[in-house]
Amino acid sequence: MSLLEDFAAALLASDQACPAGLFSSNGADPASRFAVYRNNVHGSLINALATAYPVTLQLVGDEFFRAMAGCYVQASPPASPLISEYGATFSGFIQGFEPAASVPYLADVARLERLRVRAYHAADALALEPQAVLQQLQTHTELGTLHLQLHPSLATLDSRYAVVAVWAAHQTEGAIATLNPWHAQGALVLRRGLEVKVFAIDSGSVAFIDSLNQGAVLEKALAHALEASAEFDLHQCLALLINQAAITHLSLEHKVSP
Amino acid sequence: MMTLSFLQTPSAAQVPGLPLRAGLGLKNEHFTEVLDTCPDIGFFEVHAENYMVAGGPFHHYLGLIRAQYPLSLHGVGLSIGGENPLNREHLARLATLIERYQPQAFSEHLAWSTHGPVFFNDLLPLAYDVAALNRVCEHVDQVQSTLKRPMLLENPSTYLQFQRSTLDETDFIGEIIRRTGCGLLLDVNNVYVSCINHQRDPLTYIDALPLHAVAEIHLAGFAEDTDSLGERLLIDDHGAPIDNAVWQLYEHVLARTGPVATLIERDNQVPAFSVLLAEAQQAERHLSRGRP
């Protein structure tokens, strides 16, 4: 083992062992000083998760969150110096974290918070003004073959729980008392200008937006949405995307002649 | 023996860089206040890795602030002291960021943060021997030739020493600067923290450094703990006001170097902007005493 190999392994090891070959000039036990490095590593990574997942933290409390995040740090330490990307697999870890099973919607709230961080740092793109979109929609005769390109920050989430309601209740004081988390809800996350926005949407809208994001033309996306939910309201969903300046480009499908 | 990069790039201390004034670490919670109040401050410094994102508010605000202030780009993830080769992808990201914001200075640490597949998000210590010296010099050369500019290397704060070390930290740093032509980012708080932790005299430590190469100074606060003997163990946490002992050491440095661009660092328990501005003004008073 190389010198730093030993040091690196001991930083993440679950026992409190101190690597060999270290000393303190005053003769103090090197383990008492190595603990500073161990605490710095764990503390900084747990703090990074606490910053990225504030509602997840509120749902279980600081002590529980830090213990859970500590287990995650040991299981999945960062692989990149880009700390804003750290924790991409945290929600999956929470899903399987037995002690958190009593808060079944915790993992989905973490997924939502991940999408918010992603949207915050996503690439900039000029969105079409609502008026411009409406004008184009009115001039096209073959609406079904339209491609809608959506903003790079935009993503959806489908949950068995009222994930947006739970998240929103923690943004304002006193909103938690009336909260009912036990119904399915979808989420739309996007950045408009500098602000990340979260909307509750139904499962049909999730299917519709996901289809558009995967490159489907309007009529195919509509078919997917209606498969997901017979009550899908195309008008309402399009209005949301248009009014939130989520559409960056409109184009007709180029049909290849046989 | 001098390496090629020393011949190709002028030494960092000679390049027109940051103004000889006090600067502040730019925190995202202060973006709008800085733009609204246009404080009289010499420069801002940001952690490079925080801006390695595609778009959004960080780039929006840094672009606006950069248009009004000189900028220092401070890396925390390159792992120059590591045993592994430098991460080329990360180096390319740095080059892109430098191209975009044209900072007056780029600095990194004499430390490692990545080993194998893991990034530890901390500045970790290395043994000072000839093998490590050669490795660090190669890494600094690689950074300077990729970025096409001299970099500044920051002296570390440490809590332990390696039995394997055969060189003093000051000699190790002096040799890197001599061989690579990089500049020295003298973190006065790190000097104080390390010297207390290793029972050294901070003044002797400072005087043993190649002070001609100092192109930037960092000042910060520390936390205080005790080791297994109950003796003072200082922790470089950037979470407190600058200690009086560090201000005194800063005065000693300035007497030797003359005015140097000086950054006030605060990364934890970030106070109101006005509190940081007051610390910057205190540093400016020290700087103006050294002017003719």
XYZ file of C-alpha atoms in Angstrom:
550
model
C 0.000 0.000 0.000
C 1.266 3.476 -0.824
C 1.395 6.132 1.864
C -1.699 7.987 0.701
C -3.548 4.713 -0.024
C -3.334 3.942 3.684
C -4.382 7.474 4.645
C -7.294 7.484 2.181
C -8.586 4.075 3.310
C -8.527 5.122 6.981
C -10.515 8.310 6.250
C -13.546 6.276 5.193
C -13.097 3.173 7.355
C -15.870 2.622 9.896
C -13.427 1.845 12.732
C -11.410 4.710 14.153
C -8.011 3.291 13.136
C -5.202 5.759 12.450
C -2.791 4.983 9.586
C 0.827 4.152 10.460
C 3.751 6.489 9.844
C 2.213 9.634 11.357
C 3.269 11.587 14.438
C 2.568 14.758 16.411
C 5.601 16.849 17.305
C 4.347 17.261 20.892
C 4.026 13.473 21.280
C 0.216 13.463 21.275
C -1.523 10.325 20.039
C -1.693 10.765 16.223
C -5.177 9.207 16.268
C -6.500 12.254 18.154
C -5.227 14.451 15.315
C -6.081 12.126 12.449
C -9.662 12.416 13.745
C -9.651 16.065 12.571
C -9.180 14.944 8.962
C -11.811 12.232 9.318
C -14.279 14.745 10.804
C -13.524 17.331 8.105
C -14.140 14.823 5.305
C -17.349 13.422 6.780
C -18.593 16.792 8.055
C -18.081 18.611 4.749
C -19.825 15.897 2.727
C -22.728 15.603 5.178
C -23.058 19.418 5.121
C -23.124 19.356 1.320
C -26.021 16.862 1.439
C -27.814 18.891 4.134
C -27.604 21.984 1.898
C -28.923 20.123 -1.157
C -31.724 18.285 0.705
C -33.213 20.819 3.178
C -36.775 19.418 3.253
C -35.554 15.811 3.459
C -33.605 16.987 6.515
C -36.643 18.713 8.039
C -38.777 15.601 7.593
C -36.481 13.426 9.739
C -34.684 16.016 11.879
C -31.039 17.079 11.923
C -29.680 14.196 14.016
C -31.350 11.445 11.972
C -30.463 13.118 8.669
C -26.789 13.475 9.592
C -26.586 9.820 10.679
C -28.288 8.683 7.447
C -26.086 10.961 5.319
C -23.028 9.618 7.171
C -23.952 6.060 6.151
C -24.393 7.256 2.553
C -20.998 9.013 2.570
C -19.356 5.754 3.623
C -21.262 3.699 1.061
C -20.990 6.199 -1.829
C -18.225 8.782 -1.380
C -17.935 11.362 -4.188
C -16.199 10.288 -7.375
C -15.773 13.840 -8.696
C -14.570 17.199 -7.347
C -17.864 18.750 -8.477
C -19.683 18.724 -5.160
C -22.869 20.209 -6.659
C -23.286 16.838 -8.374
C -22.673 14.805 -5.213
C -25.678 12.885 -3.942
C -27.225 11.925 -7.287
C -27.855 8.434 -5.845
C -28.883 9.619 -2.353
C -32.636 9.182 -2.961
C -32.080 5.562 -4.019
C -30.054 5.013 -0.862
C -32.853 6.528 1.256
C -35.370 4.202 -0.447
C -33.468 1.200 0.891
C -32.515 2.732 4.260
C -34.477 0.612 6.738
C -34.577 3.141 9.651
C -36.303 5.687 7.355
C -39.068 3.268 6.301
C -41.589 5.000 8.598
C -41.453 8.067 6.301
C -42.311 6.317 3.011
C -42.327 9.528 0.941
C -38.838 10.577 2.105
C -37.026 9.173 -0.965
C -39.416 10.931 -3.372
C -38.947 14.258 -1.575
C -35.191 13.723 -1.940
C -35.726 13.017 -5.680
C -37.623 16.288 -5.982
C -34.872 18.213 -4.190
C -32.273 16.638 -6.509
C -34.251 17.875 -9.527
C -34.304 21.370 -8.000
C -30.482 21.431 -7.654
C -30.149 20.085 -11.193
C -32.521 22.744 -12.543
C -30.688 25.520 -10.650
C -27.373 24.753 -12.377
C -28.759 23.546 -15.742
C -27.688 25.162 -18.999
C -29.210 28.504 -19.968
C -31.558 28.553 -22.950
C -33.741 31.274 -24.383
C -37.389 30.340 -23.968
C -40.054 31.388 -26.440
C -42.405 34.129 -25.255
C -45.928 32.765 -24.579
C -47.304 35.025 -27.334
C -44.821 33.646 -29.868
C -45.744 30.045 -29.033
C -49.468 30.760 -29.349
C -48.923 32.494 -32.669
C -46.963 29.562 -34.042
C -49.520 27.056 -32.787
C -52.258 29.013 -34.565
C -50.396 29.116 -37.876
C -49.533 25.411 -38.022
C -52.149 23.242 -39.680
C -50.530 19.923 -38.720
C -50.181 20.387 -34.965
C -49.823 16.658 -34.367
C -46.422 16.536 -36.044
C -44.953 19.411 -34.018
C -41.779 18.940 -31.994
C -41.637 20.947 -28.766
C -38.167 21.403 -27.366
C -38.222 22.033 -23.627
C -35.860 24.001 -21.385
C -32.731 22.048 -20.273
C -33.646 22.610 -16.610
C -37.039 20.904 -16.964
C -37.712 17.488 -15.421
C -40.651 15.560 -13.977
C -41.221 13.130 -11.149
C -44.076 10.662 -10.623
C -44.810 9.773 -7.012
C -47.247 7.567 -5.115
C -47.257 10.324 -2.501
C -48.179 14.007 -2.551
C -44.530 14.903 -3.037
C -45.093 18.508 -4.128
C -47.550 19.162 -1.295
C -45.066 17.783 1.256
C -42.250 19.872 -0.197
C -44.386 23.028 -0.453
C -45.643 22.662 3.138
C -42.044 23.063 4.296
C -41.586 26.339 2.408
C -44.105 28.250 4.517
C -44.726 28.216 8.256
C -47.835 26.491 9.555
C -48.828 24.757 6.316
C -48.027 21.274 7.615
C -51.128 20.808 9.816
C -53.491 20.406 6.855
C -51.144 18.238 4.829
C -52.321 14.886 3.430
C -49.367 13.092 1.830
C -51.273 9.861 1.041
C -52.250 10.413 -2.571
C -50.337 10.171 -5.838
C -48.869 13.338 -7.306
C -46.489 14.247 -10.108
C -44.004 17.111 -10.082
C -42.736 19.470 -12.749
C -39.449 21.218 -11.939
C -37.944 23.930 -14.099
C -35.924 27.114 -13.871
C -37.519 30.279 -15.155
C -34.945 33.039 -15.377
C -32.970 32.589 -12.157
C -35.748 30.965 -10.152
C -36.403 27.236 -9.800
C -40.144 26.462 -9.797
C -42.048 23.374 -8.695
C -45.579 22.513 -9.875
C -47.911 19.669 -8.961
C -49.053 17.849 -12.102
C -51.020 14.647 -12.782
C -49.629 11.384 -14.133
C -50.912 12.156 -17.651
C -48.921 15.392 -17.698
C -45.810 13.555 -16.470
C -46.160 11.080 -19.373
C -46.843 13.888 -21.854
C -43.830 16.004 -20.803
C -41.510 12.972 -20.605
C -42.536 11.980 -24.146
C -41.838 15.478 -25.449
C -38.469 15.455 -23.688
C -37.657 12.165 -25.410
C -38.360 13.760 -28.795
C -41.902 12.530 -29.487
C -44.109 14.719 -31.674
C -47.214 16.256 -30.145
C -49.715 13.551 -31.208
C -47.474 10.731 -29.920
C -46.934 12.533 -26.613
C -50.698 12.998 -26.340
C -51.270 9.279 -26.940
C -48.775 8.422 -24.172
C -50.453 10.870 -21.824
C -53.897 9.395 -22.435
C -52.513 5.891 -21.879
C -51.219 7.044 -18.501
C -54.450 8.815 -17.569
C -57.734 9.035 -19.454
C -58.385 12.352 -17.709
C -55.299 14.043 -19.173
C -56.088 17.668 -20.072
C -53.910 18.665 -23.037
C -55.043 22.284 -22.954
C -54.161 22.736 -19.294
C -50.767 21.036 -19.616
C -49.767 23.034 -22.705
C -50.906 26.239 -21.022
C -48.632 25.484 -18.063
C -45.622 24.860 -20.330
C -46.331 27.982 -22.407
C -46.983 30.295 -19.462
C -43.893 29.117 -17.593
C -41.737 29.776 -20.656
C -40.717 26.101 -20.723
C -40.651 25.784 -24.520
C -37.427 26.809 -26.223
C -38.131 25.676 -29.771
C -41.025 24.614 -32.012
C -40.498 22.728 -35.249
C -42.382 20.533 -37.683
C -41.335 16.919 -38.064
C -39.404 16.517 -41.276
C -41.187 13.784 -43.160
C -38.969 11.605 -45.282
C -40.519 10.833 -48.652
C -40.758 7.136 -49.453
C 17.585 22.261 -12.215
C 15.064 24.571 -13.809
C 12.290 22.976 -15.809
C 10.978 24.155 -19.121
C 7.880 25.918 -17.817
C 10.044 28.300 -15.776
C 11.697 29.453 -18.983
C 8.424 29.774 -20.870
C 6.301 31.621 -18.355
C 7.270 34.703 -16.393
C 7.174 34.131 -12.640
C 3.789 34.728 -11.066
C 4.965 37.610 -8.921
C 5.935 39.570 -12.056
C 2.684 39.122 -13.972
C 0.178 41.987 -13.707
C -2.248 40.376 -11.332
C -4.601 41.307 -8.552
C -4.588 44.889 -7.253
C -2.535 45.397 -4.079
C -5.706 45.695 -2.041
C -8.005 43.635 0.163
C -10.514 41.281 -1.471
C -13.350 39.061 -0.293
C -14.466 35.520 -0.982
C -17.687 35.823 -2.983
C -20.519 33.864 -1.368
C -23.734 33.182 -3.270
C -25.782 34.604 -0.388
C -24.110 37.985 -1.104
C -24.523 38.110 -4.921
C -27.346 40.641 -5.026
C -26.000 42.789 -2.186
C -22.678 43.150 -4.011
C -24.446 44.200 -7.219
C -26.845 46.535 -5.402
C -24.254 48.281 -3.214
C -21.075 48.122 -5.379
C -18.783 47.970 -2.319
C -15.309 49.519 -2.585
C -13.324 46.288 -2.553
C -10.129 45.379 -4.410
C -11.225 42.032 -5.857
C -13.389 38.959 -5.324
C -12.278 35.346 -5.113
C -14.389 32.284 -5.945
C -13.842 28.552 -5.646
C -13.429 27.307 -9.204
C -15.386 24.071 -8.609
C -18.554 25.942 -7.594
C -18.699 27.459 -11.082
C -18.153 24.221 -13.007
C -21.876 24.067 -13.756
C -23.642 24.515 -17.087
C -25.650 27.672 -16.409
C -28.047 29.344 -13.989
C -27.638 31.972 -11.257
C -23.961 31.257 -10.391
C -22.744 32.176 -13.882
C -25.300 34.968 -14.197
C -24.084 36.738 -11.063
C -20.383 36.001 -11.480
C -20.531 37.452 -14.997
C -22.060 40.689 -13.703
C -19.663 40.945 -10.761
C -16.620 40.111 -12.908
C -17.543 43.042 -15.195
C -16.988 45.368 -12.222
C -14.213 43.737 -10.161
C -10.912 41.907 -10.599
C -11.249 38.171 -9.918
C -9.149 35.494 -8.286
C -10.015 31.893 -9.166
C -9.169 29.509 -6.338
C -9.219 25.774 -7.029
C -9.954 23.217 -4.317
C -10.206 19.997 -6.339
C -7.114 19.531 -8.487
C -5.272 17.339 -5.941
C -1.835 18.646 -6.912
C -0.208 16.842 -3.971
C -1.824 13.511 -4.862
C -0.098 10.310 -5.947
C -2.417 9.878 -8.954
C -1.980 11.725 -12.250
C -3.948 14.983 -12.436
C -7.533 14.637 -13.649
C -7.305 15.912 -17.251
C -11.054 16.406 -17.496
C -10.928 18.644 -14.435
C -7.978 20.560 -15.815
C -9.924 21.113 -19.057
C -12.882 22.438 -17.060
C -10.510 24.864 -15.314
C -9.125 26.043 -18.646
C -12.680 26.701 -19.874
C -13.531 28.674 -16.739
C -10.342 30.737 -17.019
C -11.084 31.442 -20.674
C -14.576 32.611 -19.755
C -13.796 34.853 -16.760
C -10.178 35.896 -17.417
C -9.253 35.976 -13.714
C -6.231 38.000 -12.592
C -4.975 35.010 -10.587
C -5.437 31.257 -10.380
C -4.376 29.398 -7.256
C -4.450 25.856 -5.877
C -3.234 24.028 -2.769
C -0.194 22.056 -1.706
C -2.466 19.170 -0.707
C -4.361 16.234 -2.127
C -8.107 15.630 -2.217
C -8.513 12.686 -4.607
C -7.090 9.211 -4.262
C -8.114 6.385 -6.581
C -11.808 6.779 -7.374
C -12.680 8.910 -4.325
C -12.810 12.693 -3.940
C -12.569 13.533 -0.227
C -13.634 17.202 -0.358
C -10.823 18.167 2.030
C -7.234 19.400 1.692
C -5.143 16.463 2.900
C -1.450 16.413 3.859
C 1.501 14.822 2.069
C 4.912 13.597 3.160
C 7.708 15.949 2.140
C 10.296 13.762 0.408
C 12.081 13.895 -2.938
C 9.566 11.635 -4.687
C 6.690 13.907 -3.615
C 8.653 17.007 -4.621
C 9.216 15.675 -8.137
C 5.572 14.673 -8.423
C 4.238 18.054 -7.261
C 6.601 19.910 -9.615
C 5.392 17.782 -12.541
C 1.792 18.551 -11.597
C 2.435 22.302 -11.289
C 4.228 22.248 -14.662
C 1.276 20.428 -16.206
C -1.207 22.958 -14.772
C 0.831 25.941 -15.953
C 1.369 24.584 -19.447
C -2.317 23.602 -19.819
C -3.619 26.916 -18.506
C -0.849 28.868 -20.274
C -0.257 31.023 -17.217
C 1.613 30.811 -13.937
C -0.363 29.534 -10.964
C -0.080 30.331 -7.269
C 0.434 27.495 -4.790
C -0.977 27.817 -1.262
C 0.888 26.618 1.829
C -1.221 24.105 3.798
C -2.644 23.931 7.309
C -1.858 20.541 8.823
C -2.587 18.562 11.995
C -0.055 15.722 11.687
C 3.398 15.039 10.309
C 4.719 12.080 8.307
C 7.698 10.083 9.578
C 8.696 9.674 5.953
C 9.240 13.438 5.421
C 12.869 14.356 4.774
C 12.375 18.046 3.899
C 11.009 20.992 5.878
C 7.718 22.298 4.546
C 9.316 25.688 3.801
C 12.185 24.077 1.850
C 9.704 21.873 -0.007
C 7.664 24.937 -1.034
C 10.792 26.936 -1.885
C 12.027 24.199 -4.193
C 8.662 23.914 -6.021
C 8.695 27.664 -6.627
C 12.307 27.626 -7.779
C 11.760 24.747 -10.186
C 8.352 25.645 -11.633
C 8.247 29.432 -11.436
C 4.833 29.320 -9.769
C 3.892 32.013 -7.272
C 3.192 31.635 -3.567
C -0.254 32.184 -2.120
C 0.779 32.794 1.473
C -2.065 31.793 3.775
C -1.064 33.480 7.019
C -3.768 31.673 8.976
C -2.432 28.332 7.706
C 1.050 29.328 8.867
C -0.250 30.132 12.331
C -2.428 27.001 12.582
C 0.355 24.657 11.417
C 3.025 26.289 13.575
C 0.931 26.054 16.743
C 0.002 22.438 15.893
C 3.631 21.460 15.231
C 5.341 23.606 17.889
C 7.151 25.819 15.390
C 7.836 29.532 15.545
C 5.579 31.240 12.941
C 8.052 34.101 12.379
C 10.892 31.679 11.621
C 8.588 29.709 9.313
C 7.610 32.864 7.390
C 11.209 34.017 7.083
C 12.196 30.617 5.642
C 9.703 30.969 2.756
C 10.614 32.468 -0.647
C 8.782 35.721 0.124
C 9.773 37.289 -3.214
C 7.262 34.911 -4.853
C 4.251 35.947 -2.724
C 1.534 37.149 -5.123
C -1.480 36.835 -2.819
C -2.174 36.502 0.899
C -5.073 34.691 2.575
C -6.390 35.614 6.010
C -9.024 33.555 7.822
C -10.250 32.431 11.219
C -9.650 29.092 12.930
C -11.444 26.867 15.444
C -9.755 25.582 18.556
C -9.694 21.999 19.842
C -7.363 19.920 22.024
C -5.381 16.773 21.223
C -4.857 13.636 23.380
C -2.450 15.589 25.643
C -5.007 18.362 26.124
C -2.813 20.756 24.148
C -4.084 23.393 21.714
C -5.018 21.959 18.338
C -6.032 24.666 15.866
C -8.406 23.762 13.037
C -8.473 25.777 9.832
C -12.262 26.046 9.502
C -12.750 29.483 7.867
C -15.649 29.904 10.255
C -14.574 32.724 12.577
C -13.184 36.277 12.510
C -9.419 36.578 11.939
C -7.484 36.079 15.183
C -5.276 38.852 16.612
C -2.216 36.603 16.388
C -2.870 36.209 12.647
C -3.245 39.981 12.164
C 0.146 40.436 13.884
C 1.749 37.811 11.681
C 0.218 39.541 8.630
C 1.870 42.804 9.724
C 5.199 40.955 9.935
C 4.723 39.532 6.409
C 3.837 42.924 4.907
C 6.940 44.461 6.468
C 8.942 41.908 4.494
C 6.973 41.839 1.221
C 5.396 45.272 0.877
C 1.691 45.477 -0.088
C 0.231 42.230 -1.469
C -3.325 41.442 -2.640
C -5.002 40.079 0.492
C -8.104 37.902 0.648
C -10.427 37.577 3.636
C -11.728 33.986 3.565
C -14.954 32.923 5.245
C -16.602 29.713 4.118
C -18.538 28.610 7.203
C -20.933 30.513 9.464
C -20.884 33.234 6.818
C -21.877 36.525 8.510
C -23.568 39.603 7.008
C -21.638 41.127 4.122
C -20.938 44.259 6.195
C -19.001 42.153 8.747
C -16.731 40.773 6.012
C -16.357 44.234 4.505
C -15.138 45.530 7.884
C -12.447 42.824 7.978
C -11.404 43.759 4.440
C -11.145 47.413 5.514
C -8.964 46.368 8.450
C -6.655 44.562 5.998
C -6.603 47.705 3.817
C -5.395 49.746 6.785
C -2.498 47.299 7.240
C -1.756 47.490 3.504
C -1.745 51.299 3.412
C 0.775 51.436 6.274
C 3.243 49.658 4.022
C 2.847 52.134 1.161
C 5.424 54.855 0.625
